XYZ file of C-alpha atoms in Angstrom:
403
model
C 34.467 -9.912 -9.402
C 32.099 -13.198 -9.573
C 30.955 -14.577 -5.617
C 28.967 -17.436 -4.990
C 26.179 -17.420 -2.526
C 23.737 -20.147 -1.538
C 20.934 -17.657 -0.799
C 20.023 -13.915 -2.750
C 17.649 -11.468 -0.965
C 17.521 -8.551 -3.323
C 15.471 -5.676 -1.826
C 15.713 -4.548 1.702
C 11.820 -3.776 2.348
C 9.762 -5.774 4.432
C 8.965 -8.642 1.911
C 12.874 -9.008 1.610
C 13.653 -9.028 5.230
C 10.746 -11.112 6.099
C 12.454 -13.771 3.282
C 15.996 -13.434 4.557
C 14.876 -14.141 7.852
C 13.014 -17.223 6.720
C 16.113 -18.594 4.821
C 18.425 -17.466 7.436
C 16.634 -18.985 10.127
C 16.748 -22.681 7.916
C 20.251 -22.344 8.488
C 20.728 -21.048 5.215
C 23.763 -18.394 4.308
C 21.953 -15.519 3.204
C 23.112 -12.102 1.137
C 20.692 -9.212 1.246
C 21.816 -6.803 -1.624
C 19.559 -2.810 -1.485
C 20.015 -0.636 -3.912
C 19.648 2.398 -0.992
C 21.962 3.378 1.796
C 19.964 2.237 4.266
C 17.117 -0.526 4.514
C 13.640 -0.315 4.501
C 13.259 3.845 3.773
C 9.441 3.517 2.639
C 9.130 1.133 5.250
C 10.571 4.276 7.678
C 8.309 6.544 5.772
C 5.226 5.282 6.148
C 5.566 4.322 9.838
C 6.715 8.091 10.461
C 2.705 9.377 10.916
C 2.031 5.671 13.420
C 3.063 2.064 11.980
C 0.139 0.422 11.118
C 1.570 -2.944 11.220
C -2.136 -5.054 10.585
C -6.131 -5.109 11.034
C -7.142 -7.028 13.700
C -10.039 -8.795 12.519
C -10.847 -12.307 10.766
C -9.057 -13.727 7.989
C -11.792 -14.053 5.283
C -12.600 -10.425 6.390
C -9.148 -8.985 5.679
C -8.955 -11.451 2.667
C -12.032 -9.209 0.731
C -10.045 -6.042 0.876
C -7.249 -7.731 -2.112
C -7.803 -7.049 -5.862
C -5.739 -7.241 -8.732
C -6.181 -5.970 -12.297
C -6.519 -9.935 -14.150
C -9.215 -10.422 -11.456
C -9.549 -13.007 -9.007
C -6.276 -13.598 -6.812
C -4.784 -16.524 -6.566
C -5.916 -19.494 -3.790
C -2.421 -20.438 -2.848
C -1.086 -21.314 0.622
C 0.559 -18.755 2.615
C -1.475 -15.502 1.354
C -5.062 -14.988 -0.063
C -6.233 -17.883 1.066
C -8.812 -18.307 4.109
C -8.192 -22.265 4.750
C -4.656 -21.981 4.555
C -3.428 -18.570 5.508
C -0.055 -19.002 7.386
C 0.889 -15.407 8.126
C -2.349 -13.115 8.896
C -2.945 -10.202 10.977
C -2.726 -12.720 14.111
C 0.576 -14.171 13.052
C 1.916 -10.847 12.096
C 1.211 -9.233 15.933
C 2.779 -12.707 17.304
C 5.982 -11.964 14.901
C 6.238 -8.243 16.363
C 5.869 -9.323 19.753
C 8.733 -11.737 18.939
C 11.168 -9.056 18.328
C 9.954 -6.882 21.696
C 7.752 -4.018 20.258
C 5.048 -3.811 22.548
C 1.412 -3.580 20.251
C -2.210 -1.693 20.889
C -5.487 -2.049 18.437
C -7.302 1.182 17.660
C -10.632 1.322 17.269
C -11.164 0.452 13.927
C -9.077 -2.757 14.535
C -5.372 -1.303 13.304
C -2.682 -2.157 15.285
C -0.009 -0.253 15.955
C 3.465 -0.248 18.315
C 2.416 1.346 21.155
C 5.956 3.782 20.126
C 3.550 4.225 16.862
C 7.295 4.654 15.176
C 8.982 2.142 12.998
C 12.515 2.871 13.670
C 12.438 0.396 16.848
C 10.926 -2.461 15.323
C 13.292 -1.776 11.987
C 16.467 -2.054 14.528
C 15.410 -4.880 16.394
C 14.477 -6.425 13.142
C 18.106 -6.192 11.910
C 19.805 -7.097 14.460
C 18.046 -10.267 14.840
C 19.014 -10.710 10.881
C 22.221 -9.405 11.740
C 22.623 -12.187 14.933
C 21.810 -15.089 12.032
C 24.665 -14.237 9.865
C 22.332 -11.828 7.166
C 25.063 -10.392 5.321
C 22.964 -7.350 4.058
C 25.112 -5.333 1.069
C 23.621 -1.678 0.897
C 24.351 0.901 -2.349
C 24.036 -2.522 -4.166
C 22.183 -2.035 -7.031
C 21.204 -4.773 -9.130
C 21.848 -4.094 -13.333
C 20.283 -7.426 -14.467
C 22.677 -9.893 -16.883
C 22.226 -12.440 -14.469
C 22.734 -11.558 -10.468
C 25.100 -7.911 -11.521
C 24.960 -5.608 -8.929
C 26.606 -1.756 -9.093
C 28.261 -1.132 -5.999
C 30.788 1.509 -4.071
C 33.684 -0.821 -5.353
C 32.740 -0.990 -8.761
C 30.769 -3.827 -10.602
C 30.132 -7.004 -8.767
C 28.350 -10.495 -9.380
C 26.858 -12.758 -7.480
C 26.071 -16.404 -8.424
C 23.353 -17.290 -6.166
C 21.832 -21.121 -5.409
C 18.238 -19.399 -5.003
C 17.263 -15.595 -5.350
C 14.280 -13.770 -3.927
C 13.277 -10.684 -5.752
C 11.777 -8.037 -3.325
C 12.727 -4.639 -4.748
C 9.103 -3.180 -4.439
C 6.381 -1.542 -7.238
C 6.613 1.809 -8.772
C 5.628 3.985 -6.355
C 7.782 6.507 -4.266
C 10.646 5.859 -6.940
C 12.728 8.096 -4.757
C 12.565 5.386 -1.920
C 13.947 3.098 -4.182
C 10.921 1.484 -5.666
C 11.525 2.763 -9.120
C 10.614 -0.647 -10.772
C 14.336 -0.090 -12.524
C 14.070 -4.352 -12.648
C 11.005 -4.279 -15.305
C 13.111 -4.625 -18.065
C 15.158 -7.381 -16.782
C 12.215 -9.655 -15.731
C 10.485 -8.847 -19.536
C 13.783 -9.654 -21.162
C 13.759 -13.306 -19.608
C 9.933 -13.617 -20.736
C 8.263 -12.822 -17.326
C 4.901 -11.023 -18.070
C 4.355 -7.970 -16.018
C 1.639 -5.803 -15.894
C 1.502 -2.281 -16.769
C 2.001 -0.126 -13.036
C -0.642 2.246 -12.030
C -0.831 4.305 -8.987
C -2.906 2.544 -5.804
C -3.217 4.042 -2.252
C -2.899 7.957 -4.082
C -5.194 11.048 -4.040
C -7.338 12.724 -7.052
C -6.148 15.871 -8.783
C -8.533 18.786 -8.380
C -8.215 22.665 -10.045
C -9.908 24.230 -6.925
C -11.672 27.663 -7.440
C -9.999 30.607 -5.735
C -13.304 30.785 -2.987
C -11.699 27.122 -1.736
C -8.023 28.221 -1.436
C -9.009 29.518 2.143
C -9.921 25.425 2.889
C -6.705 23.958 1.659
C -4.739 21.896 4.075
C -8.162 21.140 6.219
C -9.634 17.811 7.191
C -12.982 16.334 5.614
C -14.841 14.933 8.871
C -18.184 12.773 9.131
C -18.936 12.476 5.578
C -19.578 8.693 3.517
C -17.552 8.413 0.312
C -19.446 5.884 -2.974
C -18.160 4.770 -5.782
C -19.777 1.679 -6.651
C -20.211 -1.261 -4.474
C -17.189 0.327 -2.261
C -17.762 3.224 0.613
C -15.640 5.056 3.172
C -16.145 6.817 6.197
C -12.586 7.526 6.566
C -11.253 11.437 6.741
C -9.168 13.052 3.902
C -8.309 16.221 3.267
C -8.282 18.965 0.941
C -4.753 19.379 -0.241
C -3.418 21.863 -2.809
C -3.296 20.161 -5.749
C -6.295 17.964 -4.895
C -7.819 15.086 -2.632
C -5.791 12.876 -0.726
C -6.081 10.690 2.489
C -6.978 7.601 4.060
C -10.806 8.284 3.279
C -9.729 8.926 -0.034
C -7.398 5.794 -0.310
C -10.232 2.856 0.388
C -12.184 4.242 -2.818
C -8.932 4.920 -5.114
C -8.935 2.040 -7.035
C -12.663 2.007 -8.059
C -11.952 5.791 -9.000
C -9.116 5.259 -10.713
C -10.657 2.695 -12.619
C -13.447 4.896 -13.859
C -16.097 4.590 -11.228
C -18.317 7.622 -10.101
C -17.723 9.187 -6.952
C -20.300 10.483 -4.729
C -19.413 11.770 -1.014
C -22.761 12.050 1.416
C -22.160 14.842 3.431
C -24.661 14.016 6.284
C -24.073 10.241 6.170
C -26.202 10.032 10.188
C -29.190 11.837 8.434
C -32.001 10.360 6.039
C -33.211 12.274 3.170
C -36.054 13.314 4.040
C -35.011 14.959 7.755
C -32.205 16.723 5.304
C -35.227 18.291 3.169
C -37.340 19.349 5.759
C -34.163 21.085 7.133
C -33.655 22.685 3.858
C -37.256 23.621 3.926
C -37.178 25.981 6.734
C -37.458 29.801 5.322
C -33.922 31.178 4.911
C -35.108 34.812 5.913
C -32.499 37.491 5.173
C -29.498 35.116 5.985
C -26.868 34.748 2.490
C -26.487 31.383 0.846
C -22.846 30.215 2.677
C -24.699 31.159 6.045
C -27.548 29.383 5.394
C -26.441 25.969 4.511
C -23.499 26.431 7.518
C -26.734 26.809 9.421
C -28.407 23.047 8.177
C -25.033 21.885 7.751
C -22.706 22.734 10.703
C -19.705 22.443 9.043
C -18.019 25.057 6.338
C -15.879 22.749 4.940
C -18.848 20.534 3.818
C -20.550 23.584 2.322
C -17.965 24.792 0.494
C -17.617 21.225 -0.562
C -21.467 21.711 -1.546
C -20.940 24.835 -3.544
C -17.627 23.869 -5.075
C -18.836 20.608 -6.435
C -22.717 21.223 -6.613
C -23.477 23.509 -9.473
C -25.607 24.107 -10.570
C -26.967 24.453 -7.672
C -30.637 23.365 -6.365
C -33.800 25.512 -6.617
C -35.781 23.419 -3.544
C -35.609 21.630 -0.736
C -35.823 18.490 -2.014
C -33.021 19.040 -4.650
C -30.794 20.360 -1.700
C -31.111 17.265 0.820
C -30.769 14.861 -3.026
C -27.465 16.752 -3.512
C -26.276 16.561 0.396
C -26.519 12.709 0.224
C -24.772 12.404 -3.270
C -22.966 15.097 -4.413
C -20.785 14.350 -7.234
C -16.886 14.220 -6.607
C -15.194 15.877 -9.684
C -11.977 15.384 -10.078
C -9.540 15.680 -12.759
C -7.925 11.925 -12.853
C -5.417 10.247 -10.211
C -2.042 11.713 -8.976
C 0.634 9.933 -10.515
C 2.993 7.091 -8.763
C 5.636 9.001 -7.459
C 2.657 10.385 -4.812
C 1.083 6.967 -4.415
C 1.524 4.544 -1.230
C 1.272 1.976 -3.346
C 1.325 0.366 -6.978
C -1.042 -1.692 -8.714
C 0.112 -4.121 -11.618
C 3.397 -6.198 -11.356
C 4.705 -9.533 -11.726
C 1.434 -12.015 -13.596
C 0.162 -14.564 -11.373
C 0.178 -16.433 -13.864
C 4.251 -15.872 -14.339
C 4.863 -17.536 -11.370
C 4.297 -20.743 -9.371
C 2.324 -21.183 -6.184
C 5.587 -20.758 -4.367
C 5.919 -17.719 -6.318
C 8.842 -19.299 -8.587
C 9.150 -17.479 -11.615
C 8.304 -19.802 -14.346
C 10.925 -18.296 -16.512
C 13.464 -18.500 -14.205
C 13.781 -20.966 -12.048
C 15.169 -21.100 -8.517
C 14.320 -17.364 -8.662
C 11.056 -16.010 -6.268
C 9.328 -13.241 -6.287
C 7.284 -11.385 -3.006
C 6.341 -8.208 -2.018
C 4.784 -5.326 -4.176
C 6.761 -6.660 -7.247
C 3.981 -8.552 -7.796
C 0.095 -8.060 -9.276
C -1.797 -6.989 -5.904
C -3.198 -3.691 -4.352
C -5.096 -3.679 -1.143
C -5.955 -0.372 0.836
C -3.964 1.215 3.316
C -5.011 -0.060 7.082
C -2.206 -2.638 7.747
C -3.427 -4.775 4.552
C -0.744 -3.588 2.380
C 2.421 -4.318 5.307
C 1.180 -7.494 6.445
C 0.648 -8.994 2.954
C 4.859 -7.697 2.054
C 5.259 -9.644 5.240
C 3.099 -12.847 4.103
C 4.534 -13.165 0.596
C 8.320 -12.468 1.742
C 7.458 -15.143 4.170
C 6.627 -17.531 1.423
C 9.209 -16.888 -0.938
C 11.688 -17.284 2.003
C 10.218 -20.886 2.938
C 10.297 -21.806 -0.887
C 13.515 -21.179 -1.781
C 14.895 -22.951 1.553
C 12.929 -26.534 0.088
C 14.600 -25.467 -2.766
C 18.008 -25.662 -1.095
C 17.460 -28.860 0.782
C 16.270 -30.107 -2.262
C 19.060 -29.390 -4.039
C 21.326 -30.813 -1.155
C 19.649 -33.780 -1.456
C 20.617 -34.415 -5.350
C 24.081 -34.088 -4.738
């Protein structure tokens, strides 16, 4: 069966949503075809822990924290872009508001529903999209040869005016970002870079004296690796490193950086070494640097990652401050928050047309961005769905206006 439609959202995620409520809310017919049973799972995942929704702080500061692998990002209206950003963290906590989910900032500056939880924005979200005539198509998954979608009643195509592609990156396939549409977008001659895993911990072959530390937290320590640093926590999983510490470093690490973690970040050098230069007296090695250290999960950090170990005081407080994070390579994308790699800027327009196909946008983490976790990665989904939405809705009245 063949179906026209004057607007194609395919992807249910926040980027997708975000565009079909931009088209729908130009008037615009709009079809929302996901590939899951339900919208929006990583979306649901993520938020289970506390939504982080956005960082609360200024534009060209939350601007620094986006990279992508061909270097510099794009200066285009609407995202990455200081003088013209049109949906930041500001706009984002307005847009929340909008749909009744009551917000706090943290600390740090993340914001949050004051529910923490997802599942009520997700369901207010809906039925707004829902109230505007979104016609959203779940177990719809698209096959590529045009708009071909497999579905519960068998194949079906669509033959849209405009399409936004939102169907996410490569990471937590089993969500439904399985980047499955690769080889359609490479077939029509749309470049797109290779994915690697963003957002994701480092594999480690702990020694059996550190199996009693699995599953604990890493607290008040600095993390290097080059020009970036973290004072986030992480912990000390089974099969290696992971956390939000962990996850503002990643892609430094993953791109072959050094790691160093400074395990008394509040102390200088030289008050570590005249610690370390007390006499030890009869006490053993673990209880001696528990002693200057306070913490056992730093000194088993110490003596799991420091060998071979210092002969003086000196050498101690040197290795305290930088002590060498060894680690045997990233975990792989079906662990990662996020994706790097995607759709080339330079594959699409500053509207984010593809240049191969036209009439056809692209948002979300389809395309060649990575940005920490803190409310960066959400709010940009929500900017670039935003974008794509208003693009392909000048599209349509442009088209309207030729015939």
């Amino acid at each position: 069966m063949t179906e026209p439609a004057e607007a194609l959202v395919i992807g249910a995620g926040p980027a997708g949503l975000m565009a079909a409520e931009v088209l729908a809310a130009a008037g615009r017919r709009v079809v929302v075809a996901e590939a899951m049973p339900t919208p929006a799972r990583k979306f649901l995942m993520a938020g289970k822990s506390g939504l982080n929704l956005t960082k609360d702080e200024p534009v060209a500061a939350f601007l620094q924290n986006f990279s992508c692998g061909s270097g510099a990002l794009p200066r285009a209206p609407g995202y990455f872009n200081e003088e013209e950003a049109q949906f930041g963290p500001a706009e984002v906590m307005d847009w929340a508001r909008g749909l009744g989910v009551e917000l706090f900032t943290g600390s740090t500056g993340r914001v949050f529903p004051v529910g923490m939880k997802a599942s009520p924005l997700l369901r207010a979200w809906l039925a707004r999209l829902r109230d505007r005539g979104v016609d959203l198509r779940v177990r719809w998954r698209w096959i590529g040869d045009g708009f071909r979608f497999e579905t519960p009643e068998g194949e079906r195509a669509l033959i849209p005016q405009v399409a936004v592609l939102a169907l996410g990156g490569g990471s937590w396939p089993k969500l439904g970002s399985d980047a499955a549409w690769v080889p359609f977008l490479r077939n029509t001659g749309v470049e797109v870079r290779q994915f690697m895993p963003a957002n994701m911990g480092f594999r480690v072959g702990w020694s059996q004296p550190m199996q009693r530390f699995i599953g604990q937290a890493v607290k008040g320590v600095a993390l290097c690796a080059g020009d970036h640093s973290s004072r986030g926590e992480w912990v000390i999983g089974r099969d290696g490193i992971e956390g939000g510490g962990i996850y503002e470093v990643a892609a430094p690490i993953r791109d072959g950086v050094a790691a160093s973690v400074d395990l008394a970040p509040d102390v200088t050098v030289e008050a570590l070494a005249a610690r370390f230069a007390k006499p030890r007296g009869k006490l053993s090695l673990g209880n001696w640097l528990r002693r200057v250290l306070g913490d056992p999960v730093k000194v088993a950090l110490l003596l799991e990652w420091g060998q071979p170990l210092p002969g003086d005081a000196a050498g101690w407080a040197a290795l305290t401050k930088a002590l060498p994070v060894r680690h045997d390579g990233p975990m792989g994308l079906e662990r990662a928050i996020s994706s790097a790699g995607g759709v080339s800027w330079d594959a699409v327009t500053p509207d984010l047309e593809l240049r191969a196909m036209p009439g056809v946008f692209v948002a979300g983490e389809m395309l060649d961005w990575e940005a920490p976790t803190g409310g960066y990665l959400l709010t940009c989904c929500l900017a670039t769905g935003r974008h794509a939405g208003m693009a392909a809705a000048a599209r349509l009245d442009q088209l309207a206006a030729t015939r």
